[in-house]
């Protein structure tokens, strides 16, 4: 890992006018994510996780503070940020291959290179043979694999994921978690992953950023020092799980 963080969240605050007066959604949020690191963001409902995600992604502006990606200030969405949401946001009129290749088309990548990249990514996310399929014919888990492949297609410096497995059943979720860890290991991507699921955070993350609310702030950052693959039945897993749960509650 390089000494310069891939992501620097520097003293982010977000205030807005509510029905009963000013609301402080975030106050003085700061943390770094190293190159190649997998960091999960957890916290209670209303702590500003999604607001912070949108600010890091350049989809929303902070009242004060700044976000830096590779030392450059994030001013808006760009190709260095790959976004995956709970809702799949696939284009229903485009096939799997065309959805995955969308960002490459916008970057004017030559067709032959684009097709090879798309084929490789479809294989990576376990959807070989589904390139000509439309989203309406895919399960929720398959749609999320397409969304992940599309985010990876432009080779972003940071993969930002907001509750990406929140809409699938427990069995599919477990499978997608394992597949994501495999892809992370294979690609060396930096991942910032927002979740409300403490077990998911302990299973996936190198570090867990635990947020508190009123206003949203960093409560504690927990280093998860367990070898992968991790099992809920391990004593160490249970200890981290309980520690993070206690911090949230």
JSON list of C-alpha atoms in Angstrom, two decimals:
[
{"chain": "A", "resi": 1, "resn": "UNK", "atom": "CA", "xyz": [0.00, 0.00, 0.00]},
{"chain": "A", "resi": 2, "resn": "UNK", "atom": "CA", "xyz": [1.25, 3.48, -0.86]},
{"chain": "A", "resi": 3, "resn": "UNK", "atom": "CA", "xyz": [1.80, 6.14, 1.78]},
{"chain": "A", "resi": 4, "resn": "UNK", "atom": "CA", "xyz": [-0.60, 8.60, 0.12]},
{"chain": "A", "resi": 5, "resn": "UNK", "atom": "CA", "xyz": [-4.15, 7.49, 0.91]},
{"chain": "A", "resi": 6, "resn": "UNK", "atom": "CA", "xyz": [-6.35, 6.61, -2.02]},
{"chain": "A", "resi": 7, "resn": "UNK", "atom": "CA", "xyz": [-9.17, 8.53, -0.31]},
{"chain": "A", "resi": 8, "resn": "UNK", "atom": "CA", "xyz": [-9.01, 11.32, 2.24]},
{"chain": "A", "resi": 9, "resn": "UNK", "atom": "CA", "xyz": [-12.21, 12.53, 3.89]},
{"chain": "A", "resi": 10, "resn": "UNK", "atom": "CA", "xyz": [-11.17, 15.81, 5.50]},
{"chain": "A", "resi": 11, "resn": "UNK", "atom": "CA", "xyz": [-13.38, 17.45, 8.16]},
{"chain": "A", "resi": 12, "resn": "UNK", "atom": "CA", "xyz": [-16.67, 16.99, 6.28]},
{"chain": "A", "resi": 13, "resn": "UNK", "atom": "CA", "xyz": [-19.73, 18.77, 7.69]},
{"chain": "A", "resi": 14, "resn": "UNK", "atom": "CA", "xyz": [-23.18, 18.94, 6.13]},
{"chain": "A", "resi": 15, "resn": "UNK", "atom": "CA", "xyz": [-25.93, 21.26, 7.35]},
{"chain": "A", "resi": 16, "resn": "UNK", "atom": "CA", "xyz": [-29.31, 21.91, 5.78]},
{"chain": "A", "resi": 17, "resn": "UNK", "atom": "CA", "xyz": [-32.60, 23.58, 6.59]},
{"chain": "A", "resi": 18, "resn": "UNK", "atom": "CA", "xyz": [-35.22, 21.24, 8.03]},
{"chain": "A", "resi": 19, "resn": "UNK", "atom": "CA", "xyz": [-38.89, 21.90, 8.75]},
{"chain": "A", "resi": 20, "resn": "UNK", "atom": "CA", "xyz": [-38.10, 22.93, 12.32]},
{"chain": "A", "resi": 21, "resn": "UNK", "atom": "CA", "xyz": [-34.81, 24.72, 11.63]},
{"chain": "A", "resi": 22, "resn": "UNK", "atom": "CA", "xyz": [-31.19, 23.95, 10.76]},
{"chain": "A", "resi": 23, "resn": "UNK", "atom": "CA", "xyz": [-30.17, 20.25, 10.77]},
{"chain": "A", "resi": 24, "resn": "UNK", "atom": "CA", "xyz": [-26.56, 19.13, 11.23]},
{"chain": "A", "resi": 25, "resn": "UNK", "atom": "CA", "xyz": [-26.38, 15.87, 9.27]},
{"chain": "A", "resi": 26, "resn": "UNK", "atom": "CA", "xyz": [-22.58, 15.49, 9.52]},
{"chain": "A", "resi": 27, "resn": "UNK", "atom": "CA", "xyz": [-20.05, 17.26, 11.69]},
{"chain": "A", "resi": 28, "resn": "UNK", "atom": "CA", "xyz": [-16.27, 17.08, 11.35]},
{"chain": "A", "resi": 29, "resn": "UNK", "atom": "CA", "xyz": [-16.01, 13.66, 9.67]},
{"chain": "A", "resi": 30, "resn": "UNK", "atom": "CA", "xyz": [-12.41, 12.70, 8.82]},
{"chain": "A", "resi": 31, "resn": "UNK", "atom": "CA", "xyz": [-10.76, 9.41, 7.84]},
{"chain": "A", "resi": 32, "resn": "UNK", "atom": "CA", "xyz": [-8.44, 7.94, 5.19]},
{"chain": "A", "resi": 33, "resn": "UNK", "atom": "CA", "xyz": [-8.69, 4.84, 3.04]},
{"chain": "A", "resi": 34, "resn": "UNK", "atom": "CA", "xyz": [-5.38, 3.36, 1.88]},
{"chain": "A", "resi": 35, "resn": "UNK", "atom": "CA", "xyz": [-4.77, 2.11, -1.65]},
{"chain": "A", "resi": 36, "resn": "UNK", "atom": "CA", "xyz": [-6.16, -1.43, -1.96]},
{"chain": "A", "resi": 37, "resn": "UNK", "atom": "CA", "xyz": [-7.95, -1.31, 1.39]},
{"chain": "A", "resi": 38, "resn": "UNK", "atom": "CA", "xyz": [-11.49, -2.58, 2.05]},
{"chain": "A", "resi": 39, "resn": "UNK", "atom": "CA", "xyz": [-13.26, -0.25, 4.49]},
{"chain": "A", "resi": 40, "resn": "UNK", "atom": "CA", "xyz": [-16.86, -0.57, 5.70]},
{"chain": "A", "resi": 41, "resn": "UNK", "atom": "CA", "xyz": [-18.93, 2.30, 7.05]},
{"chain": "A", "resi": 42, "resn": "UNK", "atom": "CA", "xyz": [-21.59, 1.39, 9.64]},
{"chain": "A", "resi": 43, "resn": "UNK", "atom": "CA", "xyz": [-23.79, 3.28, 12.06]},
{"chain": "A", "resi": 44, "resn": "UNK", "atom": "CA", "xyz": [-27.33, 3.69, 13.35]},
{"chain": "A", "resi": 45, "resn": "UNK", "atom": "CA", "xyz": [-30.20, 4.92, 11.20]},
{"chain": "A", "resi": 46, "resn": "UNK", "atom": "CA", "xyz": [-29.98, 8.66, 10.67]},
{"chain": "A", "resi": 47, "resn": "UNK", "atom": "CA", "xyz": [-26.22, 8.94, 11.25]},
{"chain": "A", "resi": 48, "resn": "UNK", "atom": "CA", "xyz": [-25.60, 10.29, 7.74]},
{"chain": "A", "resi": 49, "resn": "UNK", "atom": "CA", "xyz": [-23.96, 7.24, 6.10]},
{"chain": "A", "resi": 50, "resn": "UNK", "atom": "CA", "xyz": [-25.70, 7.75, 2.77]},
{"chain": "A", "resi": 51, "resn": "UNK", "atom": "CA", "xyz": [-25.20, 11.53, 2.86]},
{"chain": "A", "resi": 52, "resn": "UNK", "atom": "CA", "xyz": [-21.48, 10.95, 3.43]},
{"chain": "A", "resi": 53, "resn": "UNK", "atom": "CA", "xyz": [-21.43, 8.38, 0.59]},
{"chain": "A", "resi": 54, "resn": "UNK", "atom": "CA", "xyz": [-23.02, 10.91, -1.77]},
{"chain": "A", "resi": 55, "resn": "UNK", "atom": "CA", "xyz": [-20.49, 13.59, -0.78]},
{"chain": "A", "resi": 56, "resn": "UNK", "atom": "CA", "xyz": [-17.55, 11.22, -1.32]},
{"chain": "A", "resi": 57, "resn": "UNK", "atom": "CA", "xyz": [-19.05, 10.25, -4.69]},
{"chain": "A", "resi": 58, "resn": "UNK", "atom": "CA", "xyz": [-19.34, 13.89, -5.72]},
{"chain": "A", "resi": 59, "resn": "UNK", "atom": "CA", "xyz": [-23.13, 13.62, -5.98]},
{"chain": "A", "resi": 60, "resn": "UNK", "atom": "CA", "xyz": [-23.73, 16.12, -3.18]},
{"chain": "A", "resi": 61, "resn": "UNK", "atom": "CA", "xyz": [-21.69, 19.02, -1.84]},
{"chain": "A", "resi": 62, "resn": "UNK", "atom": "CA", "xyz": [-20.50, 19.37, 1.74]},
{"chain": "A", "resi": 63, "resn": "UNK", "atom": "CA", "xyz": [-21.18, 22.50, 3.76]},
{"chain": "A", "resi": 64, "resn": "UNK", "atom": "CA", "xyz": [-17.51, 22.48, 4.73]},
{"chain": "A", "resi": 65, "resn": "UNK", "atom": "CA", "xyz": [-14.52, 20.18, 4.38]},
{"chain": "A", "resi": 66, "resn": "UNK", "atom": "CA", "xyz": [-13.33, 18.27, 1.32]},
{"chain": "A", "resi": 67, "resn": "UNK", "atom": "CA", "xyz": [-12.85, 14.79, -0.14]},
{"chain": "A", "resi": 68, "resn": "UNK", "atom": "CA", "xyz": [-9.64, 13.91, -2.01]},
{"chain": "A", "resi": 69, "resn": "UNK", "atom": "CA", "xyz": [-9.08, 10.99, -4.35]},
{"chain": "A", "resi": 70, "resn": "UNK", "atom": "CA", "xyz": [-5.38, 10.37, -5.06]},
{"chain": "A", "resi": 71, "resn": "UNK", "atom": "CA", "xyz": [-4.68, 13.86, -3.72]},
{"chain": "A", "resi": 72, "resn": "UNK", "atom": "CA", "xyz": [-7.15, 15.54, -6.11]},
{"chain": "A", "resi": 73, "resn": "UNK", "atom": "CA", "xyz": [-10.22, 17.22, -4.66]},
{"chain": "A", "resi": 74, "resn": "UNK", "atom": "CA", "xyz": [-13.49, 15.52, -5.66]},
{"chain": "A", "resi": 75, "resn": "UNK", "atom": "CA", "xyz": [-15.71, 18.14, -7.30]},
{"chain": "A", "resi": 76, "resn": "UNK", "atom": "CA", "xyz": [-18.24, 15.78, -8.88]},
{"chain": "A", "resi": 77, "resn": "UNK", "atom": "CA", "xyz": [-18.72, 12.26, -10.25]},
{"chain": "A", "resi": 78, "resn": "UNK", "atom": "CA", "xyz": [-15.91, 11.04, -12.52]},
{"chain": "A", "resi": 79, "resn": "UNK", "atom": "CA", "xyz": [-14.41, 7.91, -14.08]},
{"chain": "A", "resi": 80, "resn": "UNK", "atom": "CA", "xyz": [-12.13, 7.39, -11.05]},
{"chain": "A", "resi": 81, "resn": "UNK", "atom": "CA", "xyz": [-15.21, 6.59, -8.95]},
{"chain": "A", "resi": 82, "resn": "UNK", "atom": "CA", "xyz": [-17.13, 3.36, -9.55]},
{"chain": "A", "resi": 83, "resn": "UNK", "atom": "CA", "xyz": [-20.58, 3.47, -7.90]},
{"chain": "A", "resi": 84, "resn": "UNK", "atom": "CA", "xyz": [-22.78, 0.53, -6.90]},
{"chain": "A", "resi": 85, "resn": "UNK", "atom": "CA", "xyz": [-26.12, 1.15, -5.19]},
{"chain": "A", "resi": 86, "resn": "UNK", "atom": "CA", "xyz": [-28.76, -1.06, -3.56]},
{"chain": "A", "resi": 87, "resn": "UNK", "atom": "CA", "xyz": [-31.00, -0.32, -6.55]},
{"chain": "A", "resi": 88, "resn": "UNK", "atom": "CA", "xyz": [-29.30, -1.72, -9.62]},
{"chain": "A", "resi": 89, "resn": "UNK", "atom": "CA", "xyz": [-29.87, 1.25, -11.96]},
{"chain": "A", "resi": 90, "resn": "UNK", "atom": "CA", "xyz": [-29.43, -0.94, -15.05]},
{"chain": "A", "resi": 91, "resn": "UNK", "atom": "CA", "xyz": [-30.70, 0.25, -18.42]},
{"chain": "A", "resi": 92, "resn": "UNK", "atom": "CA", "xyz": [-33.65, -2.09, -19.13]},
{"chain": "A", "resi": 93, "resn": "UNK", "atom": "CA", "xyz": [-33.33, -1.61, -22.90]},
{"chain": "A", "resi": 94, "resn": "UNK", "atom": "CA", "xyz": [-29.68, -2.70, -22.95]},
{"chain": "A", "resi": 95, "resn": "UNK", "atom": "CA", "xyz": [-28.34, -6.23, -22.66]},
{"chain": "A", "resi": 96, "resn": "UNK", "atom": "CA", "xyz": [-25.98, -7.33, -19.89]},
{"chain": "A", "resi": 97, "resn": "UNK", "atom": "CA", "xyz": [-22.98, -6.76, -22.17]},
{"chain": "A", "resi": 98, "resn": "UNK", "atom": "CA", "xyz": [-24.23, -3.33, -23.24]},
{"chain": "A", "resi": 99, "resn": "UNK", "atom": "CA", "xyz": [-24.87, -2.31, -19.62]},
{"chain": "A", "resi": 100, "resn": "UNK", "atom": "CA", "xyz": [-21.38, -3.40, -18.59]},
{"chain": "A", "resi": 101, "resn": "UNK", "atom": "CA", "xyz": [-19.80, -1.60, -21.54]},
{"chain": "A", "resi": 102, "resn": "UNK", "atom": "CA", "xyz": [-21.71, 1.66, -21.11]},
{"chain": "A", "resi": 103, "resn": "UNK", "atom": "CA", "xyz": [-18.89, 3.60, -19.43]},
{"chain": "A", "resi": 104, "resn": "UNK", "atom": "CA", "xyz": [-16.37, 2.32, -21.97]},
{"chain": "A", "resi": 105, "resn": "UNK", "atom": "CA", "xyz": [-18.58, 3.58, -24.80]},
{"chain": "A", "resi": 106, "resn": "UNK", "atom": "CA", "xyz": [-18.67, 7.02, -23.20]},
{"chain": "A", "resi": 107, "resn": "UNK", "atom": "CA", "xyz": [-14.86, 6.97, -23.03]},
{"chain": "A", "resi": 108, "resn": "UNK", "atom": "CA", "xyz": [-14.71, 6.07, -26.73]},
{"chain": "A", "resi": 109, "resn": "UNK", "atom": "CA", "xyz": [-12.80, 2.86, -26.08]},
{"chain": "A", "resi": 110, "resn": "UNK", "atom": "CA", "xyz": [-12.38, 1.02, -29.43]},
{"chain": "A", "resi": 111, "resn": "UNK", "atom": "CA", "xyz": [-15.02, -1.67, -30.02]},
{"chain": "A", "resi": 112, "resn": "UNK", "atom": "CA", "xyz": [-12.65, -4.65, -30.04]},
{"chain": "A", "resi": 113, "resn": "UNK", "atom": "CA", "xyz": [-10.97, -3.59, -26.80]},
{"chain": "A", "resi": 114, "resn": "UNK", "atom": "CA", "xyz": [-14.36, -2.82, -25.26]},
{"chain": "A", "resi": 115, "resn": "UNK", "atom": "CA", "xyz": [-15.78, -6.21, -26.17]},
{"chain": "A", "resi": 116, "resn": "UNK", "atom": "CA", "xyz": [-12.80, -8.03, -24.66]},
{"chain": "A", "resi": 117, "resn": "UNK", "atom": "CA", "xyz": [-13.01, -6.00, -21.46]},
{"chain": "A", "resi": 118, "resn": "UNK", "atom": "CA", "xyz": [-16.76, -6.63, -21.19]},
{"chain": "A", "resi": 119, "resn": "UNK", "atom": "CA", "xyz": [-16.32, -10.37, -21.79]},
{"chain": "A", "resi": 120, "resn": "UNK", "atom": "CA", "xyz": [-13.62, -10.55, -19.11]},
{"chain": "A", "resi": 121, "resn": "UNK", "atom": "CA", "xyz": [-15.77, -8.71, -16.57]},
{"chain": "A", "resi": 122, "resn": "UNK", "atom": "CA", "xyz": [-18.88, -10.77, -17.28]},
{"chain": "A", "resi": 123, "resn": "UNK", "atom": "CA", "xyz": [-16.79, -13.88, -16.65]},
{"chain": "A", "resi": 124, "resn": "UNK", "atom": "CA", "xyz": [-15.28, -12.33, -13.50]},
{"chain": "A", "resi": 125, "resn": "UNK", "atom": "CA", "xyz": [-18.71, -11.74, -11.93]},
{"chain": "A", "resi": 126, "resn": "UNK", "atom": "CA", "xyz": [-19.93, -15.22, -12.85]},
{"chain": "A", "resi": 127, "resn": "UNK", "atom": "CA", "xyz": [-22.33, -14.34, -15.67]},
{"chain": "A", "resi": 128, "resn": "UNK", "atom": "CA", "xyz": [-20.70, -16.09, -18.64]},
{"chain": "A", "resi": 129, "resn": "UNK", "atom": "CA", "xyz": [-23.39, -16.90, -21.20]},
{"chain": "A", "resi": 130, "resn": "UNK", "atom": "CA", "xyz": [-25.67, -14.02, -20.12]},
{"chain": "A", "resi": 131, "resn": "UNK", "atom": "CA", "xyz": [-24.14, -11.24, -22.23]},
{"chain": "A", "resi": 132, "resn": "UNK", "atom": "CA", "xyz": [-27.17, -11.03, -24.55]},
{"chain": "A", "resi": 133, "resn": "UNK", "atom": "CA", "xyz": [-29.73, -11.25, -21.72]},
{"chain": "A", "resi": 134, "resn": "UNK", "atom": "CA", "xyz": [-31.86, -8.26, -20.70]},
{"chain": "A", "resi": 135, "resn": "UNK", "atom": "CA", "xyz": [-32.20, -7.15, -17.05]},
{"chain": "A", "resi": 136, "resn": "UNK", "atom": "CA", "xyz": [-35.86, -8.20, -16.90]},
{"chain": "A", "resi": 137, "resn": "UNK", "atom": "CA", "xyz": [-34.75, -11.83, -17.21]},
{"chain": "A", "resi": 138, "resn": "UNK", "atom": "CA", "xyz": [-32.19, -11.67, -14.37]},
{"chain": "A", "resi": 139, "resn": "UNK", "atom": "CA", "xyz": [-32.55, -12.35, -10.66]},
{"chain": "A", "resi": 140, "resn": "UNK", "atom": "CA", "xyz": [-31.71, -9.65, -8.11]},
{"chain": "A", "resi": 141, "resn": "UNK", "atom": "CA", "xyz": [-28.31, -11.18, -7.42]},
{"chain": "A", "resi": 142, "resn": "UNK", "atom": "CA", "xyz": [-27.50, -11.35, -11.14]},
{"chain": "A", "resi": 143, "resn": "UNK", "atom": "CA", "xyz": [-28.52, -7.72, -11.63]},
{"chain": "A", "resi": 144, "resn": "UNK", "atom": "CA", "xyz": [-26.18, -6.69, -8.83]},
{"chain": "A", "resi": 145, "resn": "UNK", "atom": "CA", "xyz": [-23.34, -8.62, -10.49]},
{"chain": "A", "resi": 146, "resn": "UNK", "atom": "CA", "xyz": [-24.00, -6.65, -13.68]},
{"chain": "A", "resi": 147, "resn": "UNK", "atom": "CA", "xyz": [-23.95, -3.38, -11.72]},
{"chain": "A", "resi": 148, "resn": "UNK", "atom": "CA", "xyz": [-20.62, -4.38, -10.15]},
{"chain": "A", "resi": 149, "resn": "UNK", "atom": "CA", "xyz": [-19.11, -5.31, -13.53]},
{"chain": "A", "resi": 150, "resn": "UNK", "atom": "CA", "xyz": [-20.30, -2.00, -15.00]},
{"chain": "A", "resi": 151, "resn": "UNK", "atom": "CA", "xyz": [-18.66, -0.08, -12.13]},
{"chain": "A", "resi": 152, "resn": "UNK", "atom": "CA", "xyz": [-15.39, -1.98, -12.61]},
{"chain": "A", "resi": 153, "resn": "UNK", "atom": "CA", "xyz": [-15.35, -1.58, -16.40]},
{"chain": "A", "resi": 154, "resn": "UNK", "atom": "CA", "xyz": [-13.75, 1.87, -16.42]},
{"chain": "A", "resi": 155, "resn": "UNK", "atom": "CA", "xyz": [-11.05, 0.72, -13.95]},
{"chain": "A", "resi": 156, "resn": "UNK", "atom": "CA", "xyz": [-11.91, 3.26, -11.22]},
{"chain": "A", "resi": 157, "resn": "UNK", "atom": "CA", "xyz": [-9.45, 4.18, -8.48]},
{"chain": "A", "resi": 158, "resn": "UNK", "atom": "CA", "xyz": [-12.21, 3.73, -5.87]},
{"chain": "A", "resi": 159, "resn": "UNK", "atom": "CA", "xyz": [-15.23, 1.44, -5.76]},
{"chain": "A", "resi": 160, "resn": "UNK", "atom": "CA", "xyz": [-18.01, 3.02, -3.68]},
{"chain": "A", "resi": 161, "resn": "UNK", "atom": "CA", "xyz": [-20.81, 0.67, -2.64]},
{"chain": "A", "resi": 162, "resn": "UNK", "atom": "CA", "xyz": [-23.96, 1.77, -0.79]},
{"chain": "A", "resi": 163, "resn": "UNK", "atom": "CA", "xyz": [-25.88, -1.15, 0.79]},
{"chain": "A", "resi": 164, "resn": "UNK", "atom": "CA", "xyz": [-25.30, -3.13, -2.44]},
{"chain": "A", "resi": 165, "resn": "UNK", "atom": "CA", "xyz": [-26.61, -6.44, -1.07]},
{"chain": "A", "resi": 166, "resn": "UNK", "atom": "CA", "xyz": [-29.50, -5.01, 0.95]},
{"chain": "A", "resi": 167, "resn": "UNK", "atom": "CA", "xyz": [-32.20, -6.05, -1.51]},
{"chain": "A", "resi": 168, "resn": "UNK", "atom": "CA", "xyz": [-31.31, -9.74, -1.98]},
{"chain": "A", "resi": 169, "resn": "UNK", "atom": "CA", "xyz": [-32.12, -12.80, 0.12]},
{"chain": "A", "resi": 170, "resn": "UNK", "atom": "CA", "xyz": [-29.72, -14.07, 2.79]},
{"chain": "A", "resi": 171, "resn": "UNK", "atom": "CA", "xyz": [-28.30, -16.94, 0.73]},
{"chain": "A", "resi": 172, "resn": "UNK", "atom": "CA", "xyz": [-27.63, -14.71, -2.30]},
{"chain": "A", "resi": 173, "resn": "UNK", "atom": "CA", "xyz": [-26.14, -12.06, -0.04]},
{"chain": "A", "resi": 174, "resn": "UNK", "atom": "CA", "xyz": [-23.65, -14.54, 1.42]},
{"chain": "A", "resi": 175, "resn": "UNK", "atom": "CA", "xyz": [-22.66, -15.66, -2.07]},
{"chain": "A", "resi": 176, "resn": "UNK", "atom": "CA", "xyz": [-22.24, -12.08, -3.34]},
{"chain": "A", "resi": 177, "resn": "UNK", "atom": "CA", "xyz": [-20.09, -11.19, -0.32]},
{"chain": "A", "resi": 178, "resn": "UNK", "atom": "CA", "xyz": [-17.72, -14.08, -1.09]},
{"chain": "A", "resi": 179, "resn": "UNK", "atom": "CA", "xyz": [-17.62, -13.18, -4.78]},
{"chain": "A", "resi": 180, "resn": "UNK", "atom": "CA", "xyz": [-16.89, -9.54, -3.97]},
{"chain": "A", "resi": 181, "resn": "UNK", "atom": "CA", "xyz": [-13.95, -10.57, -1.77]},
{"chain": "A", "resi": 182, "resn": "UNK", "atom": "CA", "xyz": [-12.63, -12.72, -4.62]},
{"chain": "A", "resi": 183, "resn": "UNK", "atom": "CA", "xyz": [-12.93, -9.81, -7.06]},
{"chain": "A", "resi": 184, "resn": "UNK", "atom": "CA", "xyz": [-11.28, -7.45, -4.58]},
{"chain": "A", "resi": 185, "resn": "UNK", "atom": "CA", "xyz": [-8.41, -9.89, -4.11]},
{"chain": "A", "resi": 186, "resn": "UNK", "atom": "CA", "xyz": [-8.05, -10.32, -7.88]},
{"chain": "A", "resi": 187, "resn": "UNK", "atom": "CA", "xyz": [-8.22, -6.62, -8.82]},
{"chain": "A", "resi": 188, "resn": "UNK", "atom": "CA", "xyz": [-6.61, -4.95, -5.79]},
{"chain": "A", "resi": 189, "resn": "UNK", "atom": "CA", "xyz": [-9.32, -2.27, -5.87]},
{"chain": "A", "resi": 190, "resn": "UNK", "atom": "CA", "xyz": [-9.88, 0.18, -3.04]},
{"chain": "A", "resi": 191, "resn": "UNK", "atom": "CA", "xyz": [-13.41, -0.36, -1.71]},
{"chain": "A", "resi": 192, "resn": "UNK", "atom": "CA", "xyz": [-15.53, 1.84, 0.56]},
{"chain": "A", "resi": 193, "resn": "UNK", "atom": "CA", "xyz": [-18.67, -0.09, 1.45]},
{"chain": "A", "resi": 194, "resn": "UNK", "atom": "CA", "xyz": [-21.66, 1.35, 3.33]},
{"chain": "A", "resi": 195, "resn": "UNK", "atom": "CA", "xyz": [-23.81, -1.15, 5.25]},
{"chain": "A", "resi": 196, "resn": "UNK", "atom": "CA", "xyz": [-26.20, -1.32, 8.21]},
{"chain": "A", "resi": 197, "resn": "UNK", "atom": "CA", "xyz": [-25.29, -5.00, 8.67]},
{"chain": "A", "resi": 198, "resn": "UNK", "atom": "CA", "xyz": [-22.56, -5.39, 11.32]},
{"chain": "A", "resi": 199, "resn": "UNK", "atom": "CA", "xyz": [-21.97, -9.05, 10.45]},
{"chain": "A", "resi": 200, "resn": "UNK", "atom": "CA", "xyz": [-21.39, -8.06, 6.81]},
{"chain": "A", "resi": 201, "resn": "UNK", "atom": "CA", "xyz": [-18.90, -5.37, 7.88]},
{"chain": "A", "resi": 202, "resn": "UNK", "atom": "CA", "xyz": [-16.89, -7.77, 10.05]},
{"chain": "A", "resi": 203, "resn": "UNK", "atom": "CA", "xyz": [-16.88, -10.39, 7.28]},
{"chain": "A", "resi": 204, "resn": "UNK", "atom": "CA", "xyz": [-15.64, -8.00, 4.59]},
{"chain": "A", "resi": 205, "resn": "UNK", "atom": "CA", "xyz": [-13.59, -5.14, 6.00]},
{"chain": "A", "resi": 206, "resn": "UNK", "atom": "CA", "xyz": [-9.98, -4.47, 6.85]},
{"chain": "A", "resi": 207, "resn": "UNK", "atom": "CA", "xyz": [-11.31, -1.62, 8.98]},
{"chain": "A", "resi": 208, "resn": "UNK", "atom": "CA", "xyz": [-14.81, -0.61, 10.08]},
{"chain": "A", "resi": 209, "resn": "UNK", "atom": "CA", "xyz": [-15.62, 3.08, 10.45]},
{"chain": "A", "resi": 210, "resn": "UNK", "atom": "CA", "xyz": [-18.35, 3.27, 13.11]},
{"chain": "A", "resi": 211, "resn": "UNK", "atom": "CA", "xyz": [-20.51, 6.41, 12.96]},
{"chain": "A", "resi": 212, "resn": "UNK", "atom": "CA", "xyz": [-22.63, 8.03, 15.63]},
{"chain": "A", "resi": 213, "resn": "UNK", "atom": "CA", "xyz": [-25.53, 10.43, 15.10]},
{"chain": "A", "resi": 214, "resn": "UNK", "atom": "CA", "xyz": [-26.98, 13.79, 16.19]},
{"chain": "A", "resi": 215, "resn": "UNK", "atom": "CA", "xyz": [-24.96, 14.98, 14.32]},
{"chain": "A", "resi": 216, "resn": "UNK", "atom": "CA", "xyz": [-23.29, 12.30, 12.21]},
{"chain": "A", "resi": 217, "resn": "UNK", "atom": "CA", "xyz": [-19.67, 11.82, 13.34]},
{"chain": "A", "resi": 218, "resn": "UNK", "atom": "CA", "xyz": [-16.95, 9.17, 13.54]},
{"chain": "A", "resi": 219, "resn": "UNK", "atom": "CA", "xyz": [-17.43, 7.27, 16.79]},
{"chain": "A", "resi": 220, "resn": "UNK", "atom": "CA", "xyz": [-14.50, 4.87, 16.38]},
{"chain": "A", "resi": 221, "resn": "UNK", "atom": "CA", "xyz": [-12.49, 3.11, 13.67]},
{"chain": "A", "resi": 222, "resn": "UNK", "atom": "CA", "xyz": [-12.05, -0.61, 14.34]},
{"chain": "A", "resi": 223, "resn": "UNK", "atom": "CA", "xyz": [-9.24, -2.65, 12.74]},
{"chain": "A", "resi": 224, "resn": "UNK", "atom": "CA", "xyz": [-10.55, -6.15, 12.00]},
{"chain": "A", "resi": 225, "resn": "UNK", "atom": "CA", "xyz": [-7.53, -8.37, 12.49]},
{"chain": "A", "resi": 226, "resn": "UNK", "atom": "CA", "xyz": [-8.88, -11.77, 11.40]},
{"chain": "A", "resi": 227, "resn": "UNK", "atom": "CA", "xyz": [-7.63, -13.89, 8.51]},
{"chain": "A", "resi": 228, "resn": "UNK", "atom": "CA", "xyz": [-10.01, -14.43, 5.60]},
{"chain": "A", "resi": 229, "resn": "UNK", "atom": "CA", "xyz": [-12.25, -16.26, 4.93]},
{"chain": "A", "resi": 230, "resn": "UNK", "atom": "CA", "xyz": [-14.05, -15.28, 8.14]},
{"chain": "A", "resi": 231, "resn": "UNK", "atom": "CA", "xyz": [-16.80, -17.26, 9.83]},
{"chain": "A", "resi": 232, "resn": "UNK", "atom": "CA", "xyz": [-19.52, -15.99, 12.16]},
{"chain": "A", "resi": 233, "resn": "UNK", "atom": "CA", "xyz": [-18.88, -19.06, 14.32]},
{"chain": "A", "resi": 234, "resn": "UNK", "atom": "CA", "xyz": [-15.28, -18.00, 15.15]},
{"chain": "A", "resi": 235, "resn": "UNK", "atom": "CA", "xyz": [-14.75, -16.51, 18.62]},
{"chain": "A", "resi": 236, "resn": "UNK", "atom": "CA", "xyz": [-12.76, -13.57, 17.24]},
{"chain": "A", "resi": 237, "resn": "UNK", "atom": "CA", "xyz": [-15.54, -12.79, 14.74]},
{"chain": "A", "resi": 238, "resn": "UNK", "atom": "CA", "xyz": [-18.09, -12.74, 17.54]},
{"chain": "A", "resi": 239, "resn": "UNK", "atom": "CA", "xyz": [-15.91, -10.46, 19.64]},
{"chain": "A", "resi": 240, "resn": "UNK", "atom": "CA", "xyz": [-15.59, -7.89, 16.83]},
{"chain": "A", "resi": 241, "resn": "UNK", "atom": "CA", "xyz": [-19.29, -8.18, 16.03]},
{"chain": "A", "resi": 242, "resn": "UNK", "atom": "CA", "xyz": [-20.30, -7.45, 19.63]},
{"chain": "A", "resi": 243, "resn": "UNK", "atom": "CA", "xyz": [-17.79, -4.62, 19.99]},
{"chain": "A", "resi": 244, "resn": "UNK", "atom": "CA", "xyz": [-19.10, -2.82, 16.89]},
{"chain": "A", "resi": 245, "resn": "UNK", "atom": "CA", "xyz": [-22.72, -3.50, 17.85]},
{"chain": "A", "resi": 246, "resn": "UNK", "atom": "CA", "xyz": [-22.09, -1.98, 21.31]},
{"chain": "A", "resi": 247, "resn": "UNK", "atom": "CA", "xyz": [-20.53, 1.09, 19.70]},
{"chain": "A", "resi": 248, "resn": "UNK", "atom": "CA", "xyz": [-23.58, 1.57, 17.48]},
{"chain": "A", "resi": 249, "resn": "UNK", "atom": "CA", "xyz": [-26.08, 1.05, 20.30]}
]
